Amino acid sequence: MTSSSPVKGSPESEAGGQFEYFGWVYHLGVNKIGHEFCRLRFLYIRGSRLFMYKRDPHEHPDIKPIRRGAIGHTLMVEESGRRKVNESDFYVLRLYNRLDETKKGEIACATAGEARKWMEAFDHAKQQAEYELTRGRSTRNKLNKETEIDLDGHRRRVRHYAHGLKKLIRIGQGPETLLRQSSLNVNIQTAGNLEGDAGDVVEGHEWKCVRTVNGVRVFEDVAGFKDGKVVLVKAVGVVDASADTVFEVIFNIDRQWRYEWDVLTEDLELIDTLDGHYDIVYGTLDAAYQTSICNRWSSKSDFVFSRQWFRGQDGTYTILQFPAMHKKRPKKAGYRRIKINPSTWEMRILNTTAGNSKCLVTHMLEVHSKVWRGWKKNQRSKFEKTVPYALLSQVAGLKAYIGANPAFSNESSSMLLCSKNSDYSASDGEFVDAAEATDEFYDALSSDSSSSDEDSDKEVECDKKVRKMRLKNVSWAIAGFSRKRTADPFASKELDTSVDPIALDPTQYQGSMRQGKDGADGDCWTSPDGAGFKIRGKTYLKDNTKIAGGEPLLKLIAVDWFKDDGCINNIALHPSCLVQSEAGRKLPFVLVVNLQVPAKPNYSLVLYFAANRPINGSSLLGQFVDGTDLFRDSRFKLIPSIKEGYWMVKRAVGTKACLLGKAVTCKYLRQDNFLEIDVDIGSSSVARSIIGLVLGYVTSIVVDLAILIEGREENELPEYLLGTVRLNRVKPDSAVPFGI
């Protein structure tokens, strides 16, 4: 059974029609009398509209949608992780309105890959909605009317449906995919043409290949070897399958599958699930590794470890594994409880020729330096019989297992395209239909979809002729609209050079966090240059080349470190805020970035970046400052880098640029001479999990952050850094109460 992925194409092909995504999902929710339900539903996304059916409308032409609604720019789609649904593990997506989280719904997908594809489908729909708003006042008024309704109100009947279908993209293939017991029966197609680079930060490790095992390279971190306590080692191999598929194989603890590639473990058992991205597993070692670690009085070894997983915006999966304890599995007679080495898995998509799915699998762990040194001095030692060696060998086993099963690697896209003789255009009639039915998508997901209040739509009309083609993300159209606004000679100038610059001296602006003197200083901030970050170069669209970041455009003048029982919003409006001070009001422009950290109490790290000249309104920065929230969400990037700290924290945080508006909820406040961006880290369960890990080590880590606006068009490249900050071993206790 195969599952399809969206395929990109030319702007010309996209301009002639809309994206159509469809497939089977579980609809999760609570009905009118408070009972939870889980129902198999056929979901259909057409342009910026959502439809839900009890059966496949292609097989049942007379079927009518039971729910439908609009997808607007306030939609947020969050991965809730794995959950038991009908006695099987599924991947749940939570959908909610970022301005009103009471308007929400959930769907469950068979595999992590299908969940990713549905997230891409909703993202395309949001971009389509934004593109439609740029097409004219009439269309804008109709769409605004559609989105200003009461989302909890009565659902009007839909009078017209789906005329002029153009591009159909199937996600999954049928309800049997969701009803099966094992998610491994489905092949998952990777997203193609993604960046193949490992990160957007200059690598701090120095890896040296010390051995190859069955086509898998084993490395040690030479730079980190000098501390004499532990050594970081990793096994790296290319696997002929998508990152989605490899993740499914690694994460599955079923004995039947594990025995095919895992040389270390004998049995694994899931004993607790803390959330969809965090669980606890109990296991026993294979008999071949018992004698090397057990004494003569014990015959078996067992262990308990935790697993945290998340998927980056580039499709890379990361799994963190820590030794753990759990009350459900105390030590028992006849077993020796051991601590598994802290380790991480990473599955990164590789750029390959069309039709081939490959990913780079990295298994990294820490090994006691005595064990590693002994093996290096005498390679005939018993290192091959140790647990670290068995862990490293898992990559070779995984590579061989997947290579021997063509079902894993024969992944192909089965996108369908229905063409009409005349090109589709979003006519006024199309939007009249949308305006008549004023439900938004939350009505389609937040209540029981078994309701008998079925809508009376016409069936989907499309020709039977099917052909393949490549599609491109609709963001090209939005970018094209932006280009029209920047066609003046100063489009590349971010600041107004006709105005004399002012001097920016951070000592004139007071924040609650102290500015540091040097790298040895603690509980403070400094502003590093951009040399440690990699950003898109002038030729990025042609060859994916990245360059070192230069000096930031904006200057960091102060940092506040607040704590409060609630979430702190609109800090720039507070009378005691720097922006409201006499010196702050004289600044040409201030970008206020409020990173809201969920904890007890809640923290806010507030960064103040100032410009020495006014913003050029026709520049990319000007479009960002005065643009729409959707444009801001799609362009505002943050690059993290842990310069000093525990390696597991480094792996959790990562080094890839993140589009914050797509990962967490961002709220924007544009007034006077400032733009404030409130970044709610707690709005994402994945971000909450990562920040929880970071807070446990925050007093011993040094972290660099860079912010920038993503460049997507040739005239927006090369990128530039808006600002940077280095946080040196910050102490939570030093945060000051907000408003004092």
XYZ file of C-alpha atoms in Angstrom:
740
model
C 0.000 0.000 0.000
C 1.420 3.398 -0.874
C 0.986 6.899 0.402
C 1.492 9.956 -1.744
C 3.261 13.246 -1.205
C 2.696 16.690 -2.704
C 4.989 17.314 -5.666
C 6.208 20.754 -6.668
C 5.788 22.320 -10.073
C 6.049 25.550 -11.953
C 4.263 28.784 -11.042
C 2.508 28.690 -14.395
C 0.895 25.353 -13.613
C -0.138 26.519 -10.201
C -1.619 29.764 -11.352
C -4.197 27.830 -13.324
C -5.831 26.177 -10.346
C -5.889 25.195 -6.704
C -4.357 22.418 -4.641
C -6.620 19.531 -3.698
C -5.598 17.250 -0.805
C -7.632 14.305 0.355
C -7.316 11.167 2.465
C -8.603 9.166 5.414
C -8.082 10.301 9.002
C -9.601 9.739 12.411
C -11.688 12.658 13.661
C -11.286 13.006 17.442
C -13.498 15.160 19.642
C -16.289 15.504 22.165
C -19.963 15.448 21.207
C -22.775 17.658 22.514
C -23.367 15.547 25.628
C -19.701 15.443 26.582
C -18.769 11.978 25.294
C -15.479 11.499 23.464
C -15.701 10.100 19.951
C -13.257 8.727 17.392
C -14.668 8.409 13.879
C -13.150 7.433 10.552
C -13.564 10.337 8.139
C -12.498 11.329 4.633
C -10.886 14.776 4.732
C -10.743 17.009 1.658
C -8.863 20.318 1.356
C -9.709 22.340 -1.729
C -7.833 25.618 -1.992
C -8.537 27.324 1.327
C -11.653 25.245 2.095
C -12.067 22.109 4.171
C -14.651 19.342 3.624
C -15.310 16.220 5.675
C -17.153 13.086 4.477
C -18.269 9.782 5.920
C -17.154 8.007 2.733
C -14.820 8.646 -0.173
C -16.685 11.002 -2.571
C -14.743 9.552 -5.518
C -16.259 6.130 -4.892
C -19.653 7.512 -3.842
C -20.449 10.430 -6.172
C -23.741 11.228 -4.437
C -22.233 11.556 -0.972
C -22.573 14.953 0.678
C -20.056 16.539 3.061
C -21.122 16.403 6.699
C -18.843 19.310 7.650
C -17.055 22.117 5.827
C -15.371 25.380 6.615
C -12.742 27.963 5.716
C -9.048 27.798 6.601
C -7.786 31.234 7.576
C -4.423 32.754 8.473
C -5.137 32.381 12.205
C -5.061 28.589 11.899
C -2.293 26.824 13.825
C -1.475 23.141 13.289
C 0.528 21.443 16.031
C 1.853 17.921 16.310
C 0.522 16.353 19.516
C 2.659 13.246 18.997
C 1.698 9.589 19.330
C -1.524 8.478 20.993
C -3.493 5.278 21.360
C -6.529 5.380 19.085
C -8.668 2.246 18.736
C -5.899 0.179 20.394
C -3.240 1.321 17.894
C -0.621 4.066 17.877
C -1.458 7.079 15.746
C -0.039 10.550 15.211
C -2.366 13.327 16.320
C -2.564 16.852 14.912
C -4.180 19.601 16.984
C -5.730 22.453 15.041
C -6.717 25.682 16.750
C -7.243 29.404 16.272
C -4.222 31.253 17.631
C -6.461 34.139 18.672
C -8.993 31.906 20.429
C -7.797 28.464 21.507
C -11.324 27.390 22.483
C -11.862 26.903 18.754
C -9.971 23.712 18.125
C -10.116 20.160 16.819
C -8.002 17.041 16.369
C -7.320 14.500 13.645
C -5.256 11.303 13.882
C -3.023 9.952 11.094
C -1.623 6.482 10.499
C 2.056 7.447 10.300
C 4.363 10.327 11.150
C 4.871 10.872 7.425
C 1.162 11.293 6.763
C 0.910 13.718 9.691
C 3.680 15.756 8.098
C 1.886 15.797 4.755
C -1.367 16.981 6.326
C 0.556 19.789 8.042
C 1.923 20.792 4.629
C -1.599 20.632 3.177
C -2.983 23.001 5.808
C 0.000 25.302 5.302
C -0.686 25.409 1.548
C -4.337 26.225 2.281
C -3.312 29.136 4.519
C -1.031 30.462 1.796
C -3.820 30.078 -0.743
C -6.113 32.129 1.500
C -3.498 34.874 1.733
C -2.995 34.840 -2.045
C -6.732 35.191 -2.603
C -6.753 38.256 -0.372
C -4.235 39.948 -2.696
C -6.439 39.520 -5.784
C -8.812 42.403 -5.283
C -11.055 44.290 -2.937
C -14.189 42.339 -3.847
C -12.563 39.040 -3.020
C -11.050 40.482 0.150
C -14.415 41.745 1.383
C -16.067 38.384 0.771
C -13.306 36.478 2.534
C -13.306 38.927 5.433
C -17.052 38.463 5.752
C -16.533 34.731 5.796
C -13.966 34.821 8.582
C -15.836 37.228 10.844
C -18.635 34.830 11.759
C -19.344 33.114 15.075
C -17.340 29.903 14.818
C -19.518 28.166 17.401
C -22.756 29.075 15.686
C -25.175 27.070 13.539
C -23.697 25.536 10.399
C -25.435 26.758 7.278
C -26.052 24.363 4.459
C -23.567 24.401 1.595
C -25.327 25.049 -1.711
C -22.477 24.541 -4.130
C -19.373 22.419 -4.006
C -16.073 21.961 -5.739
C -16.624 23.198 -9.267
C -13.453 23.321 -11.379
C -11.271 20.919 -9.437
C -7.764 21.087 -10.809
C -5.028 19.367 -8.774
C -5.692 16.340 -6.583
C -3.105 15.093 -4.106
C -3.944 11.918 -2.208
C -2.573 11.476 1.313
C -2.791 7.806 2.275
C -4.875 5.396 0.232
C -7.809 4.042 2.172
C -9.482 3.475 5.556
C -7.721 0.130 5.916
C -4.527 2.126 6.488
C -6.014 3.520 9.685
C -7.630 0.268 10.766
C -4.484 -1.835 10.561
C -2.641 -2.794 13.752
C 0.889 -1.921 12.620
C 1.807 1.399 11.068
C 4.723 -0.322 9.312
C 2.443 -1.750 6.626
C 2.474 1.619 4.865
C 5.266 3.057 2.791
C 5.872 6.709 3.554
C 7.080 9.157 0.907
C 9.605 11.747 1.940
C 9.345 15.383 1.014
C 11.722 16.040 -1.825
C 14.099 18.820 -2.656
C 14.740 19.907 0.914
C 17.996 21.334 2.089
C 20.574 18.685 2.695
C 22.850 20.711 4.956
C 23.085 19.641 8.577
C 22.548 23.032 10.179
C 22.723 26.815 10.016
C 25.488 27.131 12.602
C 29.213 26.524 12.226
C 29.902 23.019 13.623
C 31.510 23.024 17.077
C 32.539 19.355 17.002
C 35.527 17.969 15.147
C 34.609 14.503 13.932
C 37.195 11.937 12.846
C 36.310 8.630 11.214
C 37.951 5.822 13.213
C 36.278 2.745 11.786
C 33.768 1.409 9.267
C 31.307 -1.368 10.111
C 29.340 -2.909 7.231
C 29.210 0.327 5.282
C 28.579 2.456 8.364
C 31.206 4.976 9.472
C 32.081 5.368 13.168
C 33.347 8.787 14.312
C 34.739 10.267 17.486
C 34.634 13.908 18.552
C 38.311 14.820 18.656
C 37.603 18.333 19.931
C 35.692 17.079 22.951
C 38.062 14.231 23.812
C 40.363 16.348 25.967
C 38.077 16.637 29.016
C 38.917 13.024 29.946
C 35.449 12.077 31.244
C 33.352 10.935 28.312
C 33.867 10.724 24.566
C 31.198 11.485 22.000
C 31.025 8.878 19.251
C 28.562 8.386 16.442
C 27.690 5.916 13.708
C 26.566 7.384 10.384
C 24.984 5.553 7.449
C 22.881 6.283 4.376
C 19.612 4.319 4.380
C 17.555 3.763 1.222
C 14.248 4.932 2.664
C 12.594 8.165 3.693
C 13.202 9.714 7.097
C 9.521 9.050 7.892
C 9.936 5.329 7.292
C 13.202 5.016 9.216
C 11.659 6.821 12.172
C 8.750 4.373 12.180
C 11.147 1.408 12.184
C 13.323 2.761 14.998
C 10.433 3.837 17.178
C 8.507 0.594 16.861
C 9.184 -1.685 19.856
C 7.395 -4.733 18.477
C 9.561 -7.822 18.908
C 8.875 -9.078 15.386
C 10.375 -5.945 13.830
C 13.099 -5.259 16.393
C 14.670 -8.689 16.074
C 15.347 -7.992 12.393
C 17.925 -5.249 13.024
C 18.586 -4.587 16.729
C 21.528 -6.664 17.992
C 21.375 -5.279 21.530
C 17.893 -5.548 22.989
C 15.931 -8.702 23.595
C 12.524 -7.283 24.523
C 11.170 -3.756 24.871
C 7.992 -2.716 26.654
C 6.279 0.668 26.774
C 5.515 1.322 30.446
C 4.386 4.948 30.457
C 3.524 7.800 28.104
C 3.960 11.317 29.488
C 2.767 13.019 26.307
C 2.727 12.354 22.597
C 6.438 13.136 22.319
C 7.765 11.591 25.541
C 7.536 8.024 26.846
C 9.299 5.519 29.135
C 10.482 2.109 27.908
C 11.661 -0.985 29.813
C 13.974 -3.486 28.121
C 16.254 -6.481 28.562
C 19.596 -7.126 26.888
C 20.298 -9.812 24.335
C 22.044 -12.858 25.845
C 25.194 -12.195 23.788
C 25.859 -9.050 25.829
C 25.011 -10.436 29.249
C 28.406 -11.931 30.091
C 30.352 -8.778 29.293
C 28.561 -6.700 31.935
C 27.084 -9.178 34.437
C 28.850 -10.985 37.242
C 28.533 -14.670 37.953
C 25.694 -14.138 40.431
C 23.323 -12.532 37.911
C 22.252 -14.016 34.624
C 20.350 -11.169 32.973
C 20.443 -7.395 32.608
C 17.581 -4.933 32.222
C 17.283 -1.192 31.829
C 14.783 1.680 31.731
C 15.124 4.688 29.461
C 13.088 7.664 28.284
C 12.477 8.681 24.673
C 11.740 12.202 23.465
C 11.167 12.777 19.776
C 10.352 15.651 17.496
C 10.461 16.543 13.807
C 12.075 19.728 12.522
C 10.622 21.970 9.852
C 13.063 20.492 7.340
C 11.662 16.988 7.949
C 14.537 15.817 10.180
C 13.561 13.493 13.035
C 15.424 13.536 16.342
C 15.049 11.014 19.176
C 16.671 11.670 22.583
C 17.243 8.655 24.830
C 18.151 9.061 28.521
C 18.581 6.429 31.253
C 15.584 6.642 33.592
C 13.790 5.137 36.588
C 10.125 4.266 36.935
C 8.042 2.941 39.794
C 6.331 0.410 37.522
C 9.647 -1.333 36.894
C 11.705 -1.502 40.122
C 14.810 -3.654 40.324
C 14.002 -7.351 40.427
C 15.811 -10.487 41.550
C 17.980 -12.227 38.989
C 18.532 -9.057 36.942
C 21.209 -6.430 37.060
C 19.861 -2.954 36.375
C 22.199 -1.075 34.028
C 22.206 2.479 32.719
C 22.045 2.716 28.943
C 24.387 5.329 27.510
C 22.624 8.654 26.781
C 22.166 8.713 23.026
C 20.383 10.386 20.140
C 19.028 9.284 16.777
C 18.802 11.661 13.850
C 17.184 10.921 10.486
C 17.864 13.660 7.922
C 16.477 13.805 4.396
C 19.042 13.704 1.603
C 18.658 15.415 -1.751
C 18.534 12.663 -4.378
C 17.335 12.146 -7.918
C 13.602 12.053 -8.473
C 11.918 8.897 -7.280
C 14.639 7.866 -4.812
C 14.165 8.319 -1.071
C 17.283 8.360 1.061
C 18.116 9.663 4.483
C 21.239 10.053 6.581
C 20.882 8.173 9.875
C 23.126 9.229 12.772
C 23.271 7.458 16.137
C 25.310 9.444 18.662
C 26.186 8.434 22.223
C 28.632 9.128 24.988
C 31.169 6.467 25.951
C 33.351 6.397 29.053
C 36.808 7.604 28.063
C 38.550 4.585 29.675
C 36.567 2.160 27.515
C 37.236 4.195 24.376
C 40.940 4.710 25.059
C 41.394 1.015 25.756
C 39.823 0.084 22.451
C 41.888 2.647 20.525
C 45.151 1.393 22.016
C 44.324 -2.221 21.340
C 41.692 -2.788 18.668
C 41.690 -6.490 19.530
C 40.170 -5.681 22.901
C 36.639 -6.639 23.893
C 35.037 -3.387 22.702
C 32.997 -5.390 20.177
C 31.286 -7.119 23.091
C 30.300 -3.912 24.868
C 26.943 -2.166 24.937
C 28.287 1.017 23.222
C 29.500 -1.052 20.272
C 26.133 -2.778 20.032
C 24.399 0.603 20.044
C 26.616 1.870 17.230
C 26.013 -1.348 15.281
C 22.277 -0.667 15.290
C 22.763 1.702 12.347
C 24.356 -1.091 10.299
C 21.528 -3.456 11.251
C 18.935 -0.857 10.326
C 20.615 -0.182 6.970
C 20.760 -3.889 6.098
C 17.204 -4.608 7.252
C 15.631 -1.797 5.226
C 17.835 -2.600 2.229
C 16.599 -6.199 2.265
C 12.934 -5.126 2.250
C 11.984 -3.320 -0.981
C 8.620 -2.389 0.553
C 10.397 0.213 2.660
C 12.387 1.836 -0.137
C 10.038 1.578 -3.131
C 8.291 4.816 -2.318
C 6.635 6.730 -5.068
C 4.196 9.561 -5.382
C 0.728 8.713 -6.647
C -0.569 12.232 -7.026
C -3.668 12.549 -9.164
C -4.458 15.457 -11.438
C -7.823 16.162 -12.984
C -7.630 18.637 -15.848
C -10.304 20.571 -17.649
C -10.096 21.993 -21.141
C -10.173 25.530 -19.813
C -7.972 26.834 -17.041
C -9.552 27.229 -13.660
C -9.901 30.734 -12.295
C -11.250 31.867 -8.964
C -14.305 33.626 -10.310
C -16.677 35.757 -8.299
C -19.100 32.832 -8.276
C -16.566 30.724 -6.452
C -16.358 33.213 -3.641
C -20.099 33.812 -3.592
C -20.467 30.145 -2.707
C -17.872 30.537 0.019
C -19.569 33.601 1.420
C -22.979 31.944 1.552
C -21.635 29.208 3.806
C -19.971 31.115 6.626
C -18.576 28.259 8.717
C -14.865 28.058 9.419
C -12.886 24.870 9.654
C -13.305 24.637 13.445
C -16.956 23.707 12.922
C -15.704 20.813 10.829
C -13.444 19.515 13.579
C -14.632 20.675 16.993
C -17.907 18.738 17.187
C -19.310 15.289 16.439
C -19.028 14.713 12.701
C -21.732 12.046 12.749
C -24.386 14.757 12.820
C -27.347 14.202 10.529
C -27.268 17.864 9.534
C -25.626 17.059 6.237
C -24.887 19.712 3.671
C -26.534 19.601 0.249
C -23.575 20.110 -2.084
C -23.143 19.058 -5.647
C -20.700 16.283 -6.296
C -17.083 16.821 -7.322
C -16.787 17.321 -11.058
C -13.602 16.404 -12.868
C -12.603 14.677 -16.075
C -11.350 11.102 -16.006
C -8.139 11.968 -17.788
C -5.265 11.621 -15.310
C -1.728 12.796 -15.827
C 1.324 13.505 -13.671
C 2.923 16.887 -13.173
C 5.051 18.765 -10.650
C 3.471 21.406 -8.420
C 5.096 24.286 -6.600
C 4.161 25.783 -3.239
C 1.734 28.684 -3.644
C 4.083 30.942 -1.732
C 5.613 31.954 -5.082
C 2.442 33.880 -5.782
C 2.552 35.768 -2.502
C 6.218 36.561 -3.088
C 5.367 37.740 -6.585
C 2.826 40.148 -5.127
C 5.484 41.444 -2.738
C 7.926 42.009 -5.585
C 5.523 44.469 -7.188
C 5.772 46.600 -4.071
C 9.586 46.656 -4.122
C 10.224 47.614 -7.719
C 11.804 50.956 -6.775
C 15.596 51.585 -6.956
C 15.990 51.412 -3.165
C 14.269 48.040 -2.786
C 17.511 46.471 -1.536
C 18.045 49.182 1.105
C 16.507 48.187 4.399
C 17.043 51.559 6.096
C 16.367 55.054 4.826
C 19.833 56.304 3.858
C 18.530 59.832 3.246
C 18.350 60.291 7.025
C 21.507 60.753 9.058
C 22.162 57.843 11.459
C 22.069 58.296 15.204
C 24.583 56.837 17.669
C 23.419 53.744 19.518
C 25.095 53.237 22.873
C 23.719 50.285 24.934
C 24.923 51.966 28.148
C 22.180 54.581 27.675
C 19.437 51.963 27.808
C 18.793 49.975 30.960
C 17.463 46.402 30.980
C 16.975 44.037 33.911
C 19.673 41.653 32.621
C 23.248 42.846 32.852
C 25.430 43.256 29.774
C 28.505 41.019 30.088
C 32.112 42.090 29.844
C 33.647 38.939 28.341
C 33.030 35.230 27.684
C 33.878 34.245 31.262
C 31.142 36.467 32.683
C 27.944 34.741 33.810
C 24.230 35.539 34.104
C 24.479 38.226 31.420
C 24.118 38.973 27.728
C 26.484 40.016 24.972
C 26.033 40.613 21.249
C 28.243 38.376 19.066
C 28.900 38.950 15.399
C 27.205 36.778 12.813
C 30.229 34.742 11.745
C 28.989 31.662 13.568
C 25.715 31.531 11.637
C 25.066 30.371 8.083
C 22.494 32.211 5.966
C 21.317 32.008 2.364
C 23.764 33.441 -0.146
C 23.121 35.339 -3.364
C 23.005 32.146 -5.461
C 21.029 30.069 -2.939
C 18.082 29.512 -5.298
C 20.452 27.910 -7.822
C 22.938 25.947 -5.715
C 21.740 26.108 -2.067
C 24.962 27.900 -1.109
C 25.049 29.458 2.351
C 27.425 32.096 3.621
C 28.608 33.265 7.024
C 26.382 35.922 8.563
C 27.857 39.394 8.786
C 27.269 42.165 11.284
C 23.580 42.398 12.254
C 21.500 45.182 10.741
C 19.975 46.117 14.106
C 21.894 46.693 17.331
C 20.972 44.912 20.558
C 20.679 47.707 23.130
C 19.115 45.938 26.142
C 17.695 42.665 27.464
C 14.970 42.175 30.084
C 14.567 38.966 32.097
C 11.104 38.910 33.692
C 9.040 36.403 35.660
C 5.320 36.377 36.316
C 2.555 33.959 37.222
C 0.867 34.542 33.876
C 1.967 35.018 30.303
C 3.356 38.523 29.677
C 2.090 40.153 26.476
C 2.407 43.645 24.976
C 5.435 44.517 27.065
C 6.225 47.535 24.885
C 3.026 49.238 26.070
C 3.988 49.050 29.743
C 4.975 52.472 31.151
C 8.222 51.089 32.594
C 9.309 49.505 29.301
C 12.423 50.795 27.573
C 10.404 51.680 24.477
C 8.240 54.060 26.513
C 11.217 55.853 28.061
C 12.369 59.242 26.796
C 15.442 57.710 25.184
C 13.389 54.880 23.656
C 10.893 57.255 22.032
C 13.723 59.002 20.211
C 14.880 55.819 18.469
C 13.941 55.561 14.766
C 12.782 51.963 15.155
C 12.865 49.230 17.817
C 12.176 45.526 17.257
C 11.019 43.970 20.538
C 11.231 40.163 20.638
C 9.495 38.694 23.688
C 10.390 35.004 24.111
C 7.775 33.632 26.519
C 9.207 30.653 28.417
C 6.632 28.283 30.009
C 7.589 27.293 33.559
C 6.584 27.891 37.174
C 6.684 30.870 37.241
C 6.571 31.891 33.582
C 9.573 33.765 32.211
C 9.945 36.348 29.469
C 13.262 37.045 27.774
C 12.811 40.405 26.058
C 15.317 41.507 23.410
C 15.436 45.118 22.194
C 16.995 45.609 18.754
C 17.285 49.213 17.534
C 17.884 50.769 14.108
C 19.994 53.902 13.702
C 17.825 55.078 10.798
C 14.113 54.810 9.929
C 12.960 51.681 8.100
C 12.641 51.875 4.324
C 8.987 51.004 3.830
C 9.560 49.403 0.421
C 12.321 47.087 1.650
C 11.886 43.494 2.793
C 12.185 44.660 6.409
C 9.578 47.343 5.719
C 7.199 44.726 4.302
C 7.770 42.603 7.389
C 7.259 45.449 9.860
C 4.068 46.762 8.240
C 2.866 43.565 6.559
C 0.261 40.968 7.457
C 0.624 38.474 10.279
C 0.663 35.619 7.770
C 3.570 37.201 5.903
C 5.421 37.679 9.189
C 4.720 34.106 10.270
C 6.061 32.767 6.984
C 9.313 34.781 7.080
C 10.486 35.338 10.683
C 13.347 32.950 11.412
C 15.422 32.162 14.471
C 18.718 30.253 14.436
C 19.774 28.697 17.777
C 23.260 27.552 18.743
C 24.420 26.080 22.043
C 28.062 27.206 22.212
C 28.797 25.581 25.566
C 26.803 22.949 27.402
C 25.739 19.325 27.648
C 25.797 17.662 24.241
C 22.288 16.223 24.631
C 20.947 19.755 25.082
C 22.782 20.752 21.895
C 21.136 17.901 19.995
C 17.703 18.785 21.382
C 17.944 22.469 20.467
C 19.574 21.752 17.110
C 21.249 24.183 14.748
C 18.654 24.592 11.998
C 16.839 27.842 11.326
C 13.222 27.732 12.496
C 10.289 29.676 11.077
C 8.835 30.687 14.425
C 5.378 31.520 13.111
C 4.957 27.951 11.856
C 6.354 26.306 14.993
C 4.674 28.311 17.767
C 2.079 31.046 18.155
C 3.425 34.523 17.450
C 1.466 37.707 18.147
C 2.465 41.046 16.679
C 1.975 44.597 17.967
C 2.860 47.439 15.585
C 2.667 50.951 17.038
C 4.601 54.202 16.913
C 8.299 53.407 16.415
C 8.270 49.726 17.375
C 7.149 46.256 16.413
C 6.729 43.756 19.250
C 6.714 40.014 18.568
C 5.393 37.857 21.414
C 6.647 34.296 20.860
C 4.596 31.815 22.910
C 6.978 28.878 23.273
C 4.407 27.068 25.403
C 1.942 26.911 22.497
C 3.829 23.892 21.105
C 4.177 20.658 23.058
C 7.486 19.962 21.288
C 8.863 23.403 22.158
C 7.701 22.991 25.767
C 9.529 19.683 26.005
C 12.754 21.123 24.592
C 12.669 24.263 26.745
C 12.053 22.086 29.796
C 15.263 20.215 29.043
C 17.160 23.467 28.461
C 15.986 24.990 31.754
C 17.475 22.021 33.588
C 20.929 22.996 32.310
C 20.470 26.745 31.736
C 22.966 27.819 34.412
C 25.752 25.895 32.668
C 25.118 26.667 29.005
C 26.012 29.491 26.642
C 23.480 29.966 23.857
C 23.607 32.177 20.769
C 20.449 33.277 18.958
C 20.154 35.028 15.604
C 16.975 36.443 14.074
C 16.393 37.221 10.420
C 13.795 37.484 7.676
C 13.836 34.575 5.240
C 14.772 35.524 1.688
C 12.875 33.575 -0.969
C 13.350 35.584 -4.124
C 16.518 36.546 -5.980
C 16.100 40.223 -5.120
C 15.829 39.276 -1.413
C 19.197 37.512 -1.386
C 21.664 37.328 0.155
C 19.971 37.209 3.527
C 21.179 39.365 6.385
C 20.928 39.013 10.158
C 18.536 41.352 11.920
C 20.161 40.813 15.305
C 22.095 38.422 17.524
C 22.346 37.755 21.263
C 24.532 35.539 23.448
C 23.121 34.404 26.801
C 25.834 33.385 29.253
C 24.786 30.885 31.945
C 21.536 32.626 32.819
C 20.146 32.089 36.332
C 16.362 31.745 36.578
C 16.475 33.220 40.087
C 17.832 36.482 38.684
C 14.599 37.181 36.777
C 12.762 40.212 38.177
C 8.976 40.343 38.721
C 7.282 42.071 35.806
C 6.019 45.592 36.449
C 8.321 46.332 39.388
